mmCIF file of C-alpha atoms and ligand atoms in Angstrom:
data_model
loop_
_atom_site.group_PDB
_atom_site.id
_atom_site.type_symbol
_atom_site.label_atom_id
_atom_site.label_comp_id
_atom_site.label_asym_id
_atom_site.label_seq_id
_atom_site.Cartn_x
_atom_site.Cartn_y
_atom_site.Cartn_z
ATOM 1 C CA MET A 326 -23.137 14.571 -15.845
ATOM 2 C CA THR A 327 -20.211 15.231 -18.147
ATOM 3 C CA GLU A 328 -17.784 16.288 -15.405
ATOM 4 C CA PRO A 329 -15.936 13.311 -13.926
ATOM 5 C CA PRO A 330 -17.538 11.982 -10.748
ATOM 6 C CA ILE A 331 -15.855 12.511 -7.391
ATOM 7 C CA ASP A 332 -15.274 9.058 -6.049
ATOM 8 C CA PHE A 333 -15.533 8.572 -2.283
ATOM 9 C CA ARG A 334 -16.358 4.841 -2.405
ATOM 10 C CA SER A 335 -13.060 3.663 -0.937
ATOM 11 C CA ASP A 336 -9.478 4.664 -0.208
ATOM 12 C CA THR A 337 -8.478 1.534 -2.130
ATOM 13 C CA LEU A 338 -9.126 3.707 -5.206
ATOM 14 C CA SER A 339 -5.936 5.624 -4.421
ATOM 15 C CA THR A 340 -3.504 5.289 -7.309
ATOM 16 C CA PRO A 341 0.264 4.774 -7.053
ATOM 17 C CA THR A 342 2.362 7.935 -7.013
ATOM 18 C CA ASP A 343 4.993 8.776 -9.634
ATOM 19 C CA ALA A 344 7.652 7.965 -7.044
ATOM 20 C CA MET A 345 6.129 4.507 -6.601
ATOM 21 C CA ARG A 346 6.054 3.843 -10.328
ATOM 22 C CA ALA A 347 9.693 4.905 -10.611
ATOM 23 C CA ALA A 348 10.686 2.707 -7.657
ATOM 24 C CA MET A 349 8.776 -0.224 -9.157
ATOM 25 C CA ALA A 350 10.535 0.140 -12.494
ATOM 26 C CA ALA A 351 13.936 0.243 -10.822
ATOM 27 C CA ALA A 352 13.321 -2.453 -8.200
ATOM 28 C CA GLU A 353 15.987 -5.052 -7.606
ATOM 29 C CA VAL A 354 14.234 -8.424 -7.567
ATOM 30 C CA GLY A 355 14.700 -12.151 -6.963
ATOM 31 C CA ASP A 356 12.531 -15.166 -6.245
ATOM 32 C CA ASP A 357 10.755 -14.388 -3.007
ATOM 33 C CA VAL A 358 9.638 -17.987 -2.397
ATOM 34 C CA TYR A 359 13.394 -18.653 -2.011
ATOM 35 C CA ARG A 360 13.543 -15.484 0.126
ATOM 36 C CA GLU A 361 15.880 -14.001 -2.465
ATOM 37 C CA ASP A 362 13.987 -10.839 -3.338
ATOM 38 C CA PRO A 363 16.070 -8.035 -1.813
ATOM 39 C CA THR A 364 13.328 -5.425 -2.143
ATOM 40 C CA ALA A 365 10.696 -7.602 -0.452
ATOM 41 C CA ASN A 366 13.205 -8.392 2.283
ATOM 42 C CA ARG A 367 13.916 -4.705 2.788
ATOM 43 C CA LEU A 368 10.218 -3.821 2.904
ATOM 44 C CA GLN A 369 9.638 -6.515 5.513
ATOM 45 C CA GLN A 370 12.506 -5.184 7.625
ATOM 46 C CA VAL A 371 11.365 -1.559 7.365
ATOM 47 C CA ALA A 372 7.739 -2.495 8.118
ATOM 48 C CA ALA A 373 8.721 -4.595 11.129
ATOM 49 C CA ASP A 374 10.736 -1.653 12.480
ATOM 50 C CA ARG A 375 7.908 0.813 11.890
ATOM 51 C CA LEU A 376 5.484 -1.471 13.698
ATOM 52 C CA GLY A 377 7.887 -2.304 16.522
ATOM 53 C CA LYS A 378 7.914 -6.033 15.722
ATOM 54 C CA GLN A 379 10.634 -8.651 15.252
ATOM 55 C CA ALA A 380 9.523 -9.544 11.739
ATOM 56 C CA SER A 381 6.937 -8.927 9.050
ATOM 57 C CA LEU A 382 5.692 -10.494 5.841
ATOM 58 C CA PHE A 383 4.324 -8.940 2.648
ATOM 59 C CA PHE A 384 0.914 -10.202 1.505
ATOM 60 C CA PRO A 385 -1.050 -9.634 -1.687
ATOM 61 C CA SER A 386 -4.045 -8.485 0.367
ATOM 62 C CA GLY A 387 -5.217 -7.658 3.846
ATOM 63 C CA THR A 388 -7.797 -10.387 3.605
ATOM 64 C CA MET A 389 -5.131 -13.043 3.073
ATOM 65 C CA ALA A 390 -3.044 -11.669 5.950
ATOM 66 C CA ASN A 391 -6.072 -11.709 8.275
ATOM 67 C CA GLN A 392 -6.974 -15.230 7.221
ATOM 68 C CA VAL A 393 -3.432 -16.490 7.719
ATOM 69 C CA ALA A 394 -3.403 -14.924 11.182
ATOM 70 C CA ILE A 395 -6.700 -16.600 12.064
ATOM 71 C CA ARG A 396 -5.345 -19.897 10.761
ATOM 72 C CA LEU A 397 -2.321 -19.623 13.050
ATOM 73 C CA LEU A 398 -4.049 -18.266 16.127
ATOM 74 C CA ALA A 399 -7.063 -20.595 16.374
ATOM 75 C CA ARG A 400 -7.648 -24.295 15.724
ATOM 76 C CA PRO A 401 -10.601 -25.901 13.918
ATOM 77 C CA GLY A 402 -13.732 -25.840 16.063
ATOM 78 C CA GLU A 403 -12.473 -23.022 18.255
ATOM 79 C CA GLU A 404 -14.166 -19.650 18.510
ATOM 80 C CA VAL A 405 -12.838 -16.311 17.331
ATOM 81 C CA LEU A 406 -14.390 -13.176 18.824
ATOM 82 C CA VAL A 407 -14.886 -10.301 16.389
ATOM 83 C CA GLU A 408 -16.862 -7.073 16.701
ATOM 84 C CA ARG A 409 -20.111 -7.629 14.814
ATOM 85 C CA SER A 410 -19.424 -5.188 11.982
ATOM 86 C CA GLY A 411 -15.752 -6.150 11.828
ATOM 87 C CA HIS A 412 -14.103 -6.680 8.455
ATOM 88 C CA SER A 413 -13.157 -10.291 9.159
ATOM 89 C CA HIS A 414 -16.797 -10.983 10.008
ATOM 90 C CA ASP A 415 -18.662 -9.200 7.219
ATOM 91 C CA TRP A 416 -16.255 -8.820 4.309
ATOM 92 C CA GLU A 417 -14.053 -11.894 4.105
ATOM 93 C CA LEU A 418 -16.596 -14.366 2.667
ATOM 94 C CA GLY A 419 -16.741 -16.590 5.729
ATOM 95 C CA GLY A 420 -13.041 -17.261 5.210
ATOM 96 C CA ALA A 421 -12.416 -18.122 8.857
ATOM 97 C CA ALA A 422 -14.880 -21.004 8.541
ATOM 98 C CA ALA A 423 -13.984 -21.962 4.996
ATOM 99 C CA LEU A 424 -10.202 -21.850 5.325
ATOM 100 C CA SER A 425 -9.529 -22.538 9.000
ATOM 101 C CA GLY A 426 -12.627 -24.327 10.290
ATOM 102 C CA VAL A 427 -13.122 -21.875 13.129
ATOM 103 C CA GLN A 428 -16.353 -20.402 14.393
ATOM 104 C CA VAL A 429 -16.609 -16.614 14.371
ATOM 105 C CA ARG A 430 -18.573 -15.156 17.265
ATOM 106 C CA ALA A 431 -19.741 -11.656 16.375
ATOM 107 C CA ILE A 432 -19.993 -9.630 19.558
ATOM 108 C CA ALA A 433 -21.629 -6.252 20.050
ATOM 109 C CA GLY A 434 -19.319 -3.315 20.600
ATOM 110 C CA GLU A 435 -19.976 0.400 20.971
ATOM 111 C CA ALA A 436 -19.239 2.247 17.713
ATOM 112 C CA GLY A 437 -16.966 -0.621 16.702
ATOM 113 C CA VAL A 438 -15.106 -0.647 19.997
ATOM 114 C CA ILE A 439 -15.265 -3.762 22.166
ATOM 115 C CA GLU A 440 -15.168 -2.516 25.742
ATOM 116 C CA PRO A 441 -14.472 -4.649 28.807
ATOM 117 C CA GLU A 442 -18.180 -5.139 29.544
ATOM 118 C CA HIS A 443 -18.803 -6.421 26.022
ATOM 119 C CA LEU A 444 -16.030 -8.972 26.413
ATOM 120 C CA THR A 445 -16.642 -10.268 29.931
ATOM 121 C CA PRO A 446 -19.577 -12.568 29.028
ATOM 122 C CA TRP A 447 -17.381 -14.498 26.578
ATOM 123 C CA LEU A 448 -14.396 -15.082 28.802
ATOM 124 C CA GLY A 449 -15.790 -17.395 31.465
ATOM 125 C CA ARG A 450 -14.531 -20.945 31.719
ATOM 126 C CA ARG A 451 -16.539 -23.274 29.543
ATOM 127 C CA PRO A 452 -17.226 -26.957 30.131
ATOM 128 C CA TYR A 453 -15.529 -29.490 27.873
ATOM 129 C CA TYR A 454 -18.682 -29.872 25.753
ATOM 130 C CA GLN A 455 -18.591 -26.267 24.514
ATOM 131 C CA SER A 456 -16.177 -24.797 22.010
ATOM 132 C CA HIS A 457 -13.022 -23.165 23.297
ATOM 133 C CA VAL A 458 -12.598 -19.412 22.721
ATOM 134 C CA ALA A 459 -9.153 -18.949 21.208
ATOM 135 C CA LEU A 460 -8.792 -15.484 19.759
ATOM 136 C CA LEU A 461 -9.933 -11.870 20.030
ATOM 137 C CA ILE A 462 -9.701 -9.670 16.927
ATOM 138 C CA LEU A 463 -9.850 -5.882 17.235
ATOM 139 C CA GLU A 464 -10.010 -3.386 14.356
ATOM 140 C CA ASN A 465 -8.255 0.020 14.343
ATOM 141 C CA THR A 466 -9.470 2.174 12.732
ATOM 142 C CA HIS A 467 -12.867 0.562 12.515
ATOM 143 C CA ASN A 468 -13.956 0.649 8.899
ATOM 144 C CA MET A 469 -17.728 0.252 9.192
ATOM 145 C CA ALA A 470 -17.981 2.302 12.387
ATOM 146 C CA GLY A 471 -16.944 5.469 10.600
ATOM 147 C CA GLY A 472 -13.179 5.125 10.910
ATOM 148 C CA ARG A 473 -13.190 5.153 14.716
ATOM 149 C CA VAL A 474 -9.864 5.047 16.455
ATOM 150 C CA TYR A 475 -9.683 2.432 19.193
ATOM 151 C CA PRO A 476 -8.972 4.287 22.445
ATOM 152 C CA GLN A 477 -5.578 2.866 23.385
ATOM 153 C CA SER A 478 -6.298 2.429 27.076
ATOM 154 C CA THR A 479 -9.449 0.420 26.250
ATOM 155 C CA CYS A 480 -7.479 -1.586 23.719
ATOM 156 C CA CYS A 481 -4.791 -2.487 26.271
ATOM 157 C CA GLU A 482 -7.416 -3.309 28.868
ATOM 158 C CA VAL A 483 -9.426 -5.707 26.690
ATOM 159 C CA VAL A 484 -6.300 -7.394 25.324
ATOM 160 C CA GLU A 485 -5.083 -7.923 28.878
ATOM 161 C CA MET A 486 -8.459 -9.373 29.883
ATOM 162 C CA ALA A 487 -8.425 -11.688 26.882
ATOM 163 C CA ARG A 488 -4.863 -12.869 27.583
ATOM 164 C CA ALA A 489 -5.640 -13.462 31.238
ATOM 165 C CA ALA A 490 -8.487 -15.729 30.093
ATOM 166 C CA GLY A 491 -6.130 -17.684 27.815
ATOM 167 C CA LEU A 492 -7.096 -16.049 24.504
ATOM 168 C CA ARG A 493 -4.740 -14.719 21.890
ATOM 169 C CA ALA A 494 -5.220 -11.246 20.439
ATOM 170 C CA TYR A 495 -4.788 -9.871 16.955
ATOM 171 C CA LEU A 496 -5.223 -6.446 15.399
ATOM 172 C CA ASP A 497 -6.801 -5.842 12.010
ATOM 173 C CA GLY A 498 -4.963 -2.571 11.525
ATOM 174 C CA ALA A 499 -5.722 -2.084 7.832
ATOM 175 C CA ARG A 500 -5.825 1.667 8.603
ATOM 176 C CA LEU A 501 -3.524 1.728 11.624
ATOM 177 C CA PHE A 502 -1.497 4.586 10.138
ATOM 178 C CA ASN A 503 -4.683 6.668 9.842
ATOM 179 C CA ALA A 504 -5.277 5.982 13.537
ATOM 180 C CA ALA A 505 -1.683 6.902 14.387
ATOM 181 C CA VAL A 506 -2.047 10.274 12.643
ATOM 182 C CA ALA A 507 -5.365 10.968 14.372
ATOM 183 C CA VAL A 508 -3.996 10.454 17.878
ATOM 184 C CA SER A 509 -0.419 11.613 17.164
ATOM 185 C CA ALA A 510 1.047 8.336 18.375
ATOM 186 C CA PRO A 511 3.545 6.043 16.660
ATOM 187 C CA ALA A 512 1.890 3.102 14.877
ATOM 188 C CA ALA A 513 4.231 0.828 16.863
ATOM 189 C CA GLU A 514 2.643 2.013 20.088
ATOM 190 C CA LEU A 515 -0.890 1.253 18.841
ATOM 191 C CA ALA A 516 0.265 -2.167 17.596
ATOM 192 C CA ALA A 517 2.244 -3.039 20.727
ATOM 193 C CA PRO A 518 -0.229 -5.450 22.345
ATOM 194 C CA PHE A 519 -0.554 -7.837 19.398
ATOM 195 C CA SER A 520 0.354 -9.198 15.986
ATOM 196 C CA VAL A 521 -0.999 -6.834 13.377
ATOM 197 C CA MET A 522 -1.969 -6.422 9.731
ATOM 198 C CA VAL A 523 -1.623 -3.055 8.003
ATOM 199 C CA SER A 524 -2.706 -2.231 4.440
ATOM 200 C CA LEU A 525 -0.335 -0.509 2.061
ATOM 201 C CA SER A 526 -2.968 -0.285 -0.684
ATOM 202 C CA LYS A 527 -5.476 2.019 1.037
ATOM 203 C CA GLY A 528 -4.569 5.481 2.301
ATOM 204 C CA LEU A 529 -0.881 4.770 1.735
ATOM 205 C CA SER A 530 -1.585 4.565 -2.030
ATOM 206 C CA ALA A 531 0.455 1.488 -2.959
ATOM 207 C CA PRO A 532 -1.157 -0.465 -5.808
ATOM 208 C CA VAL A 533 -1.169 -3.811 -3.950
ATOM 209 C CA GLY A 534 -0.258 -5.286 -0.636
ATOM 210 C CA SER A 535 -0.496 -5.591 3.105
ATOM 211 C CA ILE A 536 1.944 -6.371 5.889
ATOM 212 C CA LEU A 537 1.529 -8.898 8.667
ATOM 213 C CA ALA A 538 3.872 -8.184 11.577
ATOM 214 C CA GLY A 539 4.627 -9.987 14.801
ATOM 215 C CA ASP A 540 7.298 -12.026 16.542
ATOM 216 C CA ALA A 541 9.762 -14.015 14.476
ATOM 217 C CA ALA A 542 8.246 -17.439 15.194
ATOM 218 C CA PHE A 543 4.754 -16.241 14.223
ATOM 219 C CA ILE A 544 6.002 -14.733 10.968
ATOM 220 C CA ALA A 545 7.946 -17.912 10.117
ATOM 221 C CA GLU A 546 4.704 -19.879 10.448
ATOM 222 C CA ALA A 547 2.838 -17.177 8.515
ATOM 223 C CA ARG A 548 5.250 -17.635 5.605
ATOM 224 C CA ARG A 549 4.254 -21.312 5.418
ATOM 225 C CA ALA A 550 0.535 -20.517 5.670
ATOM 226 C CA ARG A 551 0.815 -17.783 3.042
ATOM 227 C CA LYS A 552 2.283 -20.369 0.654
ATOM 228 C CA LEU A 553 -0.480 -22.809 1.574
ATOM 229 C CA PHE A 554 -3.083 -20.164 0.696
ATOM 230 C CA GLY A 555 -1.435 -19.564 -2.677
ATOM 231 C CA GLY A 556 0.259 -16.319 -1.676
ATOM 232 C CA GLY A 557 3.871 -17.300 -2.350
ATOM 233 C CA MET A 558 5.003 -14.702 -4.881
ATOM 234 C CA ARG A 559 8.104 -14.596 -7.042
ATOM 235 C CA GLN A 560 9.720 -11.290 -8.212
ATOM 236 C CA VAL A 561 7.448 -9.462 -5.822
ATOM 237 C CA GLY A 562 10.024 -6.741 -5.264
ATOM 238 C CA VAL A 563 8.239 -4.907 -8.079
ATOM 239 C CA LEU A 564 5.300 -4.483 -5.693
ATOM 240 C CA ALA A 565 7.346 -4.251 -2.514
ATOM 241 C CA ALA A 566 9.168 -1.251 -3.999
ATOM 242 C CA ALA A 567 5.897 0.672 -4.053
ATOM 243 C CA GLY A 568 5.226 -0.509 -0.514
ATOM 244 C CA LEU A 569 8.543 0.943 0.633
ATOM 245 C CA VAL A 570 7.645 4.333 -0.840
ATOM 246 C CA ALA A 571 4.225 4.033 0.818
ATOM 247 C CA LEU A 572 5.788 3.442 4.226
ATOM 248 C CA GLU A 573 8.410 6.129 3.816
ATOM 249 C CA HIS A 574 6.198 8.919 2.513
ATOM 250 C CA GLY A 575 2.565 7.829 2.671
ATOM 251 C CA GLY A 576 1.985 8.276 6.379
ATOM 252 C CA GLU A 577 2.627 12.006 6.609
ATOM 253 C CA ARG A 578 -0.089 13.000 4.223
ATOM 254 C CA LEU A 579 -2.857 11.011 5.918
ATOM 255 C CA ALA A 580 -3.470 14.189 7.918
ATOM 256 C CA GLU A 581 -4.721 15.790 4.688
ATOM 257 C CA ASP A 582 -7.224 12.971 4.174
ATOM 258 C CA ARG A 583 -8.391 13.507 7.709
ATOM 259 C CA ALA A 584 -8.841 17.261 7.161
ATOM 260 C CA ASN A 585 -10.722 16.647 3.899
ATOM 261 C CA ALA A 586 -13.025 14.134 5.585
ATOM 262 C CA ALA A 587 -13.699 16.544 8.451
ATOM 263 C CA ARG A 588 -14.627 19.311 6.006
ATOM 264 C CA LEU A 589 -16.835 17.013 3.944
ATOM 265 C CA ALA A 590 -18.606 15.877 7.113
ATOM 266 C CA ALA A 591 -19.117 19.446 8.308
ATOM 267 C CA GLY A 592 -20.715 20.322 4.965
ATOM 268 C CA LEU A 593 -22.954 17.253 5.009
ATOM 269 C CA LEU A 594 -24.099 17.979 8.557
ATOM 270 C CA ALA A 595 -24.668 21.715 8.180
ATOM 271 C CA PRO A 596 -28.255 21.639 6.829
ATOM 272 C CA GLY A 597 -29.222 19.353 9.736
ATOM 273 C CA ARG A 598 -30.546 16.272 7.986
ATOM 274 C CA VAL A 599 -27.475 14.072 7.939
ATOM 275 C CA ARG A 600 -26.242 12.566 11.188
ATOM 276 C CA LEU A 601 -23.092 10.752 12.254
ATOM 277 C CA PRO A 602 -24.220 7.742 14.296
ATOM 278 C CA TYR A 603 -20.667 6.921 15.398
ATOM 279 C CA GLY A 604 -19.729 10.421 16.530
ATOM 280 C CA PRO A 605 -17.460 13.075 15.011
ATOM 281 C CA VAL A 606 -15.144 12.149 12.157
ATOM 282 C CA GLN A 607 -11.752 11.039 13.481
ATOM 283 C CA THR A 608 -9.965 9.787 10.379
ATOM 284 C CA ASN A 609 -10.632 9.446 6.635
ATOM 285 C CA ILE A 610 -13.999 7.667 6.829
ATOM 286 C CA ILE A 611 -17.492 9.094 7.206
ATOM 287 C CA VAL A 612 -20.411 6.776 7.872
ATOM 288 C CA ALA A 613 -23.556 8.885 7.792
ATOM 289 C CA ASP A 614 -27.203 8.281 8.620
ATOM 290 C CA VAL A 615 -29.196 9.956 5.830
ATOM 291 C CA ARG A 616 -32.709 8.811 6.719
ATOM 292 C CA ASP A 617 -33.856 12.347 7.582
ATOM 293 C CA THR A 618 -33.306 13.315 3.952
ATOM 294 C CA GLY A 619 -36.277 11.062 3.166
ATOM 295 C CA MET A 620 -34.078 8.555 1.367
ATOM 296 C CA THR A 621 -32.695 5.177 2.306
ATOM 297 C CA ALA A 622 -28.929 4.756 2.113
ATOM 298 C CA GLN A 623 -29.337 2.926 -1.179
ATOM 299 C CA GLU A 624 -31.549 5.685 -2.634
ATOM 300 C CA PHE A 625 -29.101 8.333 -1.453
ATOM 301 C CA LYS A 626 -26.221 6.480 -3.116
ATOM 302 C CA VAL A 627 -28.079 6.340 -6.433
ATOM 303 C CA ALA A 628 -29.137 10.000 -6.242
ATOM 304 C CA ALA A 629 -25.596 11.064 -5.365
ATOM 305 C CA ARG A 630 -24.234 9.074 -8.290
ATOM 306 C CA GLN A 631 -26.655 10.854 -10.617
ATOM 307 C CA ARG A 632 -25.210 14.133 -9.361
ATOM 308 C CA GLY A 633 -21.591 13.054 -9.846
ATOM 309 C CA VAL A 634 -20.652 11.900 -6.368
ATOM 310 C CA LEU A 635 -19.868 8.256 -5.671
ATOM 311 C CA CYS A 636 -20.262 6.807 -2.198
ATOM 312 C CA SER A 637 -21.015 3.349 -0.797
ATOM 313 C CA THR A 638 -23.488 1.895 1.683
ATOM 314 C CA THR A 639 -22.816 -0.121 4.831
ATOM 315 C CA MET A 640 -24.584 -3.269 6.018
ATOM 316 C CA GLY A 641 -25.877 -1.175 8.927
ATOM 317 C CA GLY A 642 -27.844 1.103 6.575
ATOM 318 C CA GLY A 643 -25.340 3.978 6.495
ATOM 319 C CA VAL A 644 -23.764 5.873 3.631
ATOM 320 C CA ARG A 645 -19.971 5.759 3.582
ATOM 321 C CA PHE A 646 -17.500 8.287 2.176
ATOM 322 C CA LEU A 647 -13.718 7.906 2.254
ATOM 323 C CA THR A 648 -11.022 10.416 1.455
ATOM 324 C CA TYR A 649 -7.600 9.505 0.043
ATOM 325 C CA ARG A 650 -4.680 10.996 -1.859
ATOM 326 C CA ASP A 651 -6.506 11.434 -5.164
ATOM 327 C CA ILE A 652 -9.257 13.492 -3.504
ATOM 328 C CA GLU A 653 -8.110 17.088 -3.304
ATOM 329 C CA PRO A 654 -9.451 19.894 -1.117
ATOM 330 C CA GLY A 655 -11.223 21.451 -4.127
ATOM 331 C CA ASP A 656 -13.064 18.179 -4.722
ATOM 332 C CA ILE A 657 -14.714 18.521 -1.327
ATOM 333 C CA ASP A 658 -16.252 21.861 -2.316
ATOM 334 C CA ILE A 659 -17.467 20.511 -5.642
ATOM 335 C CA ALA A 660 -18.922 17.390 -4.007
ATOM 336 C CA LEU A 661 -20.793 19.475 -1.434
ATOM 337 C CA GLN A 662 -22.234 21.686 -4.174
ATOM 338 C CA ARG A 663 -23.394 18.636 -6.083
ATOM 339 C CA LEU A 664 -24.945 17.042 -3.000
ATOM 340 C CA GLU A 665 -26.680 20.180 -1.763
ATOM 341 C CA PRO A 666 -30.091 19.381 -3.313
ATOM 342 C CA LEU A 667 -30.054 16.010 -1.512
ATOM 343 C CA ILE A 668 -29.129 17.221 1.955
ATOM 344 C CA ALA A 669 -30.594 20.715 2.185
HETATM 345 C C1 LIG B 1322 -9.695 -3.378 3.439
HETATM 346 C C2 LIG B 1322 -9.696 -4.038 4.756
HETATM 347 C C3 LIG B 1322 -9.203 -5.343 4.907
HETATM 348 C C4 LIG B 1322 -8.808 -6.216 3.728
HETATM 349 O O1 LIG B 1322 -7.848 -5.724 2.894
HETATM 350 P P1 LIG B 1322 -7.823 -6.145 1.333
HETATM 351 O O2 LIG B 1322 -6.431 -5.785 0.937
HETATM 352 O O3 LIG B 1322 -8.879 -5.351 0.660
HETATM 353 O O4 LIG B 1322 -8.065 -7.615 1.264
HETATM 354 C C5 LIG B 1322 -9.184 -5.868 6.178
HETATM 355 N N1 LIG B 1322 -9.611 -5.165 7.231
HETATM 356 C C6 LIG B 1322 -10.083 -3.923 7.134
HETATM 357 C C7 LIG B 1322 -10.512 -3.194 8.346
HETATM 358 C C8 LIG B 1322 -10.163 -3.319 5.887
HETATM 359 O O5 LIG B 1322 -10.681 -2.089 5.779
#
């Protein structure tokens, strides 16, 4: 294949825009450990406002932000409830155990969504000789469940149940802006029930960074924990400048990613051998069941690569495609042509 491959492995492959590079070059900076980086401070203010929170903090990665949140919201030996294919369960290297000494309890949801009946069994009072359940983590959109948007009424209901039982709640909202576009709601509304992490480096195209947002006391503690985890950065305004552009302009065009993903999914489904186990595409992620093509997910990935289309596999045996800014509408047509021999 001499043509360049079309790369659907992840929206983290999105590259910074020209506007971001210009803003980075021009960024006013200072030492952010001393809280003297004006651009980082501005990003944190703008992000807090966008998410409807008192304060926010810039992190080098979503993983670090999630791990800092877990550190602050649960104590060693306590349990943290996470949906079983959740990012903080499967893709953070056991960080909750390694860094915070907590026990992660992976609970079954439905297409990534923990509904009240999934939660009830874990909320009962426990005797003193069992671990205490401290925290519930939800994920919106749900990465490994095909980019599902958490239905907001269910979200509010389970958070309320958890709180009533004495738990804290936290949202892994790496793709919260994709969810907001899909349901035409402000991100602040979707984030209202909890502290939240959002990624700037995925669909929003910034080169690096995530935001943790919540009330002022939580973010003050998070600043200490970020330093503890080695995430105290210096002239980080160079990166924050790209984050500001991402927040200002990146959200609007997520609708295009959604349209591209919908069209790719329609093309994959048309011959009748690819299925979507988590239901219709809602955002920029497709997780497909390809077993009826006669291939495993791994075999499909290799065959697709040979034909110039890159995708990834999930731990659940699915094939995953993501759309992002660098994937254009024309790329969808080319990808479908290339994949036709595999799916027809
Ligand atoms: C990507 C992702 C993260 C982690 O973000 P990184 O910046 O890659 O560390 C956390 N949660 C979800 C749902 C993600 O998709």
